[in-house]
Coordinates of C-alpha atoms in Angstrom, one line a residue:
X32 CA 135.0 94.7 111.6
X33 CA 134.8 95.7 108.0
X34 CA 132.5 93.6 105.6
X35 CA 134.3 94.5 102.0
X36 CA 132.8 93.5 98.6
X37 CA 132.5 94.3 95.2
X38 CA 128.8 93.9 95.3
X39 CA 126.3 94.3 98.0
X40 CA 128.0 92.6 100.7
X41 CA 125.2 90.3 102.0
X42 CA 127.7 87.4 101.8
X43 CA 130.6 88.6 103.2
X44 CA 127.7 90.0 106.5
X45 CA 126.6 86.8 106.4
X46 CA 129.3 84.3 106.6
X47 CA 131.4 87.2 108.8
X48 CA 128.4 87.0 111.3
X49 CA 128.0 83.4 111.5
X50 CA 131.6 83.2 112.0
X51 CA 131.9 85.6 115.1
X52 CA 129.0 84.0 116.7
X53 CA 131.5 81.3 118.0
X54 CA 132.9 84.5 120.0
X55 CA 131.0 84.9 123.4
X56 CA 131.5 88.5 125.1
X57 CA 132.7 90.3 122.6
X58 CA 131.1 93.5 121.0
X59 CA 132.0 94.2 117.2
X60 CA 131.2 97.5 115.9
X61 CA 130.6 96.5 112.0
X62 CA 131.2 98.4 108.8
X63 CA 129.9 97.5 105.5
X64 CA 131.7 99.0 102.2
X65 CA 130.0 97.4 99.5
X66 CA 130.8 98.3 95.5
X67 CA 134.6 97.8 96.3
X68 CA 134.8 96.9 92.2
X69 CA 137.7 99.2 91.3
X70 CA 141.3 100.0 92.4
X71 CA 140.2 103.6 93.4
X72 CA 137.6 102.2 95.7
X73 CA 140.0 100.1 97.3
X74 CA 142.1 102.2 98.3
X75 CA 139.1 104.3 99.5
X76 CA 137.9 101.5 101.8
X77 CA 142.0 100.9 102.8
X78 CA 141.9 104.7 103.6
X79 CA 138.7 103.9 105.9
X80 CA 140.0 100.9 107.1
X81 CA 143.4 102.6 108.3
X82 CA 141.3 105.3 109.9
X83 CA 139.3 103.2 111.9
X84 CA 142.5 101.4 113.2
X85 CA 144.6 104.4 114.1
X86 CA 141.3 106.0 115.5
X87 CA 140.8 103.3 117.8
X88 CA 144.2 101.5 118.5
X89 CA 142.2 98.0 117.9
X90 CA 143.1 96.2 114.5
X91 CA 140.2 95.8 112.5
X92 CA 138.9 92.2 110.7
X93 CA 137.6 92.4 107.5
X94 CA 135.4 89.8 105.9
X95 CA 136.0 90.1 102.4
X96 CA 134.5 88.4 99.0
X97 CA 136.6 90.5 96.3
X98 CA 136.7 88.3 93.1
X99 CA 139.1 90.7 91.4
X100 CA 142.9 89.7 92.2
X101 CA 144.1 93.4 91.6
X102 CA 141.3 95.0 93.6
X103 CA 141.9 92.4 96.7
X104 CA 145.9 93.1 96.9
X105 CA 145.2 96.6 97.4
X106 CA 142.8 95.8 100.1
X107 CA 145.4 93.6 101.1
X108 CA 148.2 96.2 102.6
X109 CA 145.2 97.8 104.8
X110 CA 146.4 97.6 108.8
X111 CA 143.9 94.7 109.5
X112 CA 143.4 91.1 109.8
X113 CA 142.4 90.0 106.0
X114 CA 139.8 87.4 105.5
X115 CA 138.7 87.2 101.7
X116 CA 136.1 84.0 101.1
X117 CA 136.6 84.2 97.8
X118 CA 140.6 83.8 98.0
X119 CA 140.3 81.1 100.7
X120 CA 137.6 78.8 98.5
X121 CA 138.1 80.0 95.2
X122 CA 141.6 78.7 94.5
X123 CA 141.4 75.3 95.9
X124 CA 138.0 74.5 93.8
X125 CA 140.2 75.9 91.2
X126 CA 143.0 73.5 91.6
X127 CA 140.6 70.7 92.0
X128 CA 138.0 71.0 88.9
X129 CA 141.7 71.8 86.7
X130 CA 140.1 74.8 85.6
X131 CA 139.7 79.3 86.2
X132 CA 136.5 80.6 87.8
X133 CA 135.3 83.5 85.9
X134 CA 136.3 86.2 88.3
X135 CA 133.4 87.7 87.2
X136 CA 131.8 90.2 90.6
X137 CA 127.9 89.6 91.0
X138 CA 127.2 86.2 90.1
X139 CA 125.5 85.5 93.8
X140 CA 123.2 88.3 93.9
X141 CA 122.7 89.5 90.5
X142 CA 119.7 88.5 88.4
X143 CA 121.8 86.2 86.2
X144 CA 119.5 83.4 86.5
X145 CA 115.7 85.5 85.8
X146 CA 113.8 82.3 86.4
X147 CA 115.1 82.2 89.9
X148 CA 114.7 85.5 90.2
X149 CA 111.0 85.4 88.9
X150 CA 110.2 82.5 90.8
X151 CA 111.8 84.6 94.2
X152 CA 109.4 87.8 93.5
X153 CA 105.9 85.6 92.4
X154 CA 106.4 84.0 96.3
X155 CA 106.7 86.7 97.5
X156 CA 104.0 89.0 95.8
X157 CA 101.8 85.2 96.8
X158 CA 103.2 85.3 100.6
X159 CA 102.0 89.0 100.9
X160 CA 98.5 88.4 98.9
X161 CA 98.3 85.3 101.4
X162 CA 98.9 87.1 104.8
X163 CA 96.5 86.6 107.6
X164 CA 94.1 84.3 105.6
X165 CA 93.4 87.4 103.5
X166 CA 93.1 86.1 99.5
X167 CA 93.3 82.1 101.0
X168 CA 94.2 81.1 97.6
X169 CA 95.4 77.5 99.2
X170 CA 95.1 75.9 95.9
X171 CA 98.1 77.6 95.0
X172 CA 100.5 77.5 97.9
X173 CA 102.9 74.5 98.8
X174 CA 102.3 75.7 102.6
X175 CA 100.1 77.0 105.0
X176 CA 100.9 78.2 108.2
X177 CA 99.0 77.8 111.2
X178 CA 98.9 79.6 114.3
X179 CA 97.8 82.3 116.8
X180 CA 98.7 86.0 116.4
X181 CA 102.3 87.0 116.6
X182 CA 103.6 83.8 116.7
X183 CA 105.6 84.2 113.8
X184 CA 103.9 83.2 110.8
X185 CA 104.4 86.3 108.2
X186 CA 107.5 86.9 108.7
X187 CA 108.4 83.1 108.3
X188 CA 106.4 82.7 105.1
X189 CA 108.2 85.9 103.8
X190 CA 111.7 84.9 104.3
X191 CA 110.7 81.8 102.6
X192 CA 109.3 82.9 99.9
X193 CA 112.3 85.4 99.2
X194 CA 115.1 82.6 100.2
X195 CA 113.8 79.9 98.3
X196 CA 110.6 80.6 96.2
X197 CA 108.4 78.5 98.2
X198 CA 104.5 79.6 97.7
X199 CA 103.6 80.2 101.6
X200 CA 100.4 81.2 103.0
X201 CA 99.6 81.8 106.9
X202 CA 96.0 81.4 108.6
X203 CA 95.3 83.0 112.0
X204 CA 93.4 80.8 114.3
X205 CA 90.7 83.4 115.8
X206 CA 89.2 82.9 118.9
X207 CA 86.0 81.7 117.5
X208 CA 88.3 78.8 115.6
X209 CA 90.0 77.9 119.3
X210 CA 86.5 78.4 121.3
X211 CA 85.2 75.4 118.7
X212 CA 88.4 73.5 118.5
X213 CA 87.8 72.6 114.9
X214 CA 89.7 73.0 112.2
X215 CA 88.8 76.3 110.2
X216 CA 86.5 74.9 107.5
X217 CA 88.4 76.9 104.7
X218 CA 91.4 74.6 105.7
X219 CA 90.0 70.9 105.7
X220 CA 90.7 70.7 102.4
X221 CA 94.5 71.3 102.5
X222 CA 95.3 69.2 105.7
X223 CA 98.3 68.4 103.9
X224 CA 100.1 71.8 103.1
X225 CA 99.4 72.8 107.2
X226 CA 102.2 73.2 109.8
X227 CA 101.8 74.9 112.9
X228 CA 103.9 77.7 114.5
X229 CA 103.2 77.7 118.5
X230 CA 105.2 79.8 121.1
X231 CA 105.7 79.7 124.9
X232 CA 102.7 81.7 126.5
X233 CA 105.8 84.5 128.4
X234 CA 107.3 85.4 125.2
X235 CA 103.8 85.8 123.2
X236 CA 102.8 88.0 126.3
X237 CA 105.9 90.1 126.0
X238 CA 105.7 90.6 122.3
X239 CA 101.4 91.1 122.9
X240 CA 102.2 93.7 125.5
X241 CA 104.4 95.7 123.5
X242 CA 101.8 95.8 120.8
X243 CA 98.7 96.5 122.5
X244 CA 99.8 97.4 126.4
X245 CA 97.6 96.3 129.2
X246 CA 94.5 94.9 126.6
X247 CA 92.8 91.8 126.8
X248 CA 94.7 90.5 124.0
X249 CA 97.6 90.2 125.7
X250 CA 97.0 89.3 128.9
X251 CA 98.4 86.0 130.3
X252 CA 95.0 84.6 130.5
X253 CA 93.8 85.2 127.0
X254 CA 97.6 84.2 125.3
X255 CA 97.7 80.9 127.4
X256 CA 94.1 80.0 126.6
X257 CA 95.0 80.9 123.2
X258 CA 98.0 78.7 122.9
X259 CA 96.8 75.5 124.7
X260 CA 93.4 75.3 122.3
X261 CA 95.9 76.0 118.9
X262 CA 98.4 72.9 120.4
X263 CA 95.5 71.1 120.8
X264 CA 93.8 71.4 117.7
X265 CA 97.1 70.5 116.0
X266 CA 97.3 66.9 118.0
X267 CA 93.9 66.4 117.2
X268 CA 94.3 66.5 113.4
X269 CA 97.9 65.5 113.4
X270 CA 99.5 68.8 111.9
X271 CA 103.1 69.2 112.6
X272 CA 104.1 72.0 114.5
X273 CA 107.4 73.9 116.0
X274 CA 107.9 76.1 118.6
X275 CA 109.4 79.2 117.2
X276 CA 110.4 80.7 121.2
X277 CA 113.8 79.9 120.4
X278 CA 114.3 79.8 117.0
X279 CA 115.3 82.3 113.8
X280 CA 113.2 82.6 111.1
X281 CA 115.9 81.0 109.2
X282 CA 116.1 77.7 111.5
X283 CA 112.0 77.7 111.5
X284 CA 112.3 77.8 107.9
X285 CA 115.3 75.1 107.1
X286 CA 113.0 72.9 109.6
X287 CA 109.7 72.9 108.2
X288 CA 111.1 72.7 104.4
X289 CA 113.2 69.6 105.6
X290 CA 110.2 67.8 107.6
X291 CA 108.2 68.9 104.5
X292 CA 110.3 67.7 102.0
X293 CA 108.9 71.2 99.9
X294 CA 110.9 71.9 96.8
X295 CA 112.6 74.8 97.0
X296 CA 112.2 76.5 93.5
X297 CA 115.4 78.8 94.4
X298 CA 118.7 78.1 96.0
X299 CA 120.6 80.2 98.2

């Protein structure tokens, strides 16, 4: 499968993606052209695309978002099944609002609106300043993440940060914190902003093990002794919490924000 675009192709990866999920037992090999912006580079990628087809013997799919006309109808005659976004959504909006988009190529990942853009890098210069209750400048954030080690928190707060501005700090709960099971001091104050990441004790061994083989840290012991004190110290002071086992950092993110009700300073 081809992902072809006249910028950097993140949309057409991931609506492409999300659409072949629905497809159980079947192994894609995919093959991003991005900067697809003129008709010499679109006959380029046809060239590529041809290649891979005759190579092979299997017709490829593309997943296209090509806002030029010109430069998708030479994409177009490739020997491949043709899905352009743009083409399929485009037009009809089109034909609703009574008006022509501005075929203009960039618009979704360009820096056309700088206070998004600001607002995307300050989170994320925050989420990185905030990692591991390192600065703990809790004043500031809209969250703070609360859980044992490796059970998700940095990357979470990252992805949110860069996806939708939101000012997210994490806080590791230490031994010492679980041994006591009180709440951290330096947190009291900010009961509000908490929410707790917890994870099933096999999978936190697994990821333990691969990080520091055969220690005490991740033995099954030590990770479910871990995980029962952090669960209860949540229900003791009523912070939500989600087990992240199971889930992408993109569906732990969407549910915290929406339980939350956080603004998020930058949209998708």
């Amino acid at each position: 499968m081809f992902f072809v675009s006249d910028q950097t192709g993140v949309t057409a990866e991931t609506m492409g993606h999300s659409l072949l999920t629905q497809f159980d037992g079947l192994e894609f090999r995919p093959v991003t052209l991005p900067f697809v912006s003129s008709l010499d580079k679109a006959e380029e990628a046809v060239r590529k695309i041809n290649l891979a087809a005759a190579e092979t013997g299997v017709k490829p799919i593309i997943f296209g978002t090509l806002v030029q006309d010109d430069v998708r109808e030479v994409v177009k005659r490739a020997d491949a099944l043709f899905l352009d976004f743009f083409e399929a959504f485009v037009g009809p909006i089109e034909r609703e609002l009574d008006t022509r988009s501005t075929h203009r190529a960039g618009r979704a990942h360009g820096i056309a609106d700088q206070t998004a853009y600001t607002a995307r890098i300050n989170a994320t210069n925050f989420a990185l300043a905030n990692d591991d209750g390192t600065s703990r400048d809790y004043d500031n954030s809209d969250l703070i993440l609360v859980g044992v080690s490796r059970s998700g928190k940095t990357p979470t707060c990252l992805y949110m940060a860069m996806q939708y501005g939101v000012f997210a700090a994490n806080y590791p709960l230490t031994e010492d914190d679980l041994e006591s099971s009180r709440l951290p001091a330096v947190l009291a104050p900010f009961r509000s902003k908490l929410y707790g990441l917890t994870i099933t004790p096999e999978r936190l061994h697994q990821i333990r093990h691969e990080r520091r083989p055969d220690s005490r840290y991740a033995s099954r012991q030590q990770v479910q002794f871990e995980l029962r004190a952090a669960e209860a110290m949540f229900d003791r002071y009523a912070i939500p919490y989600i087990n992240s086992t199971e889930c992408s950092i993109e569906e732990i993110s969407s549910r915290i924000l929406e339980a939350t009700g956080i603004e998020r300073r930058v949209r998708p």
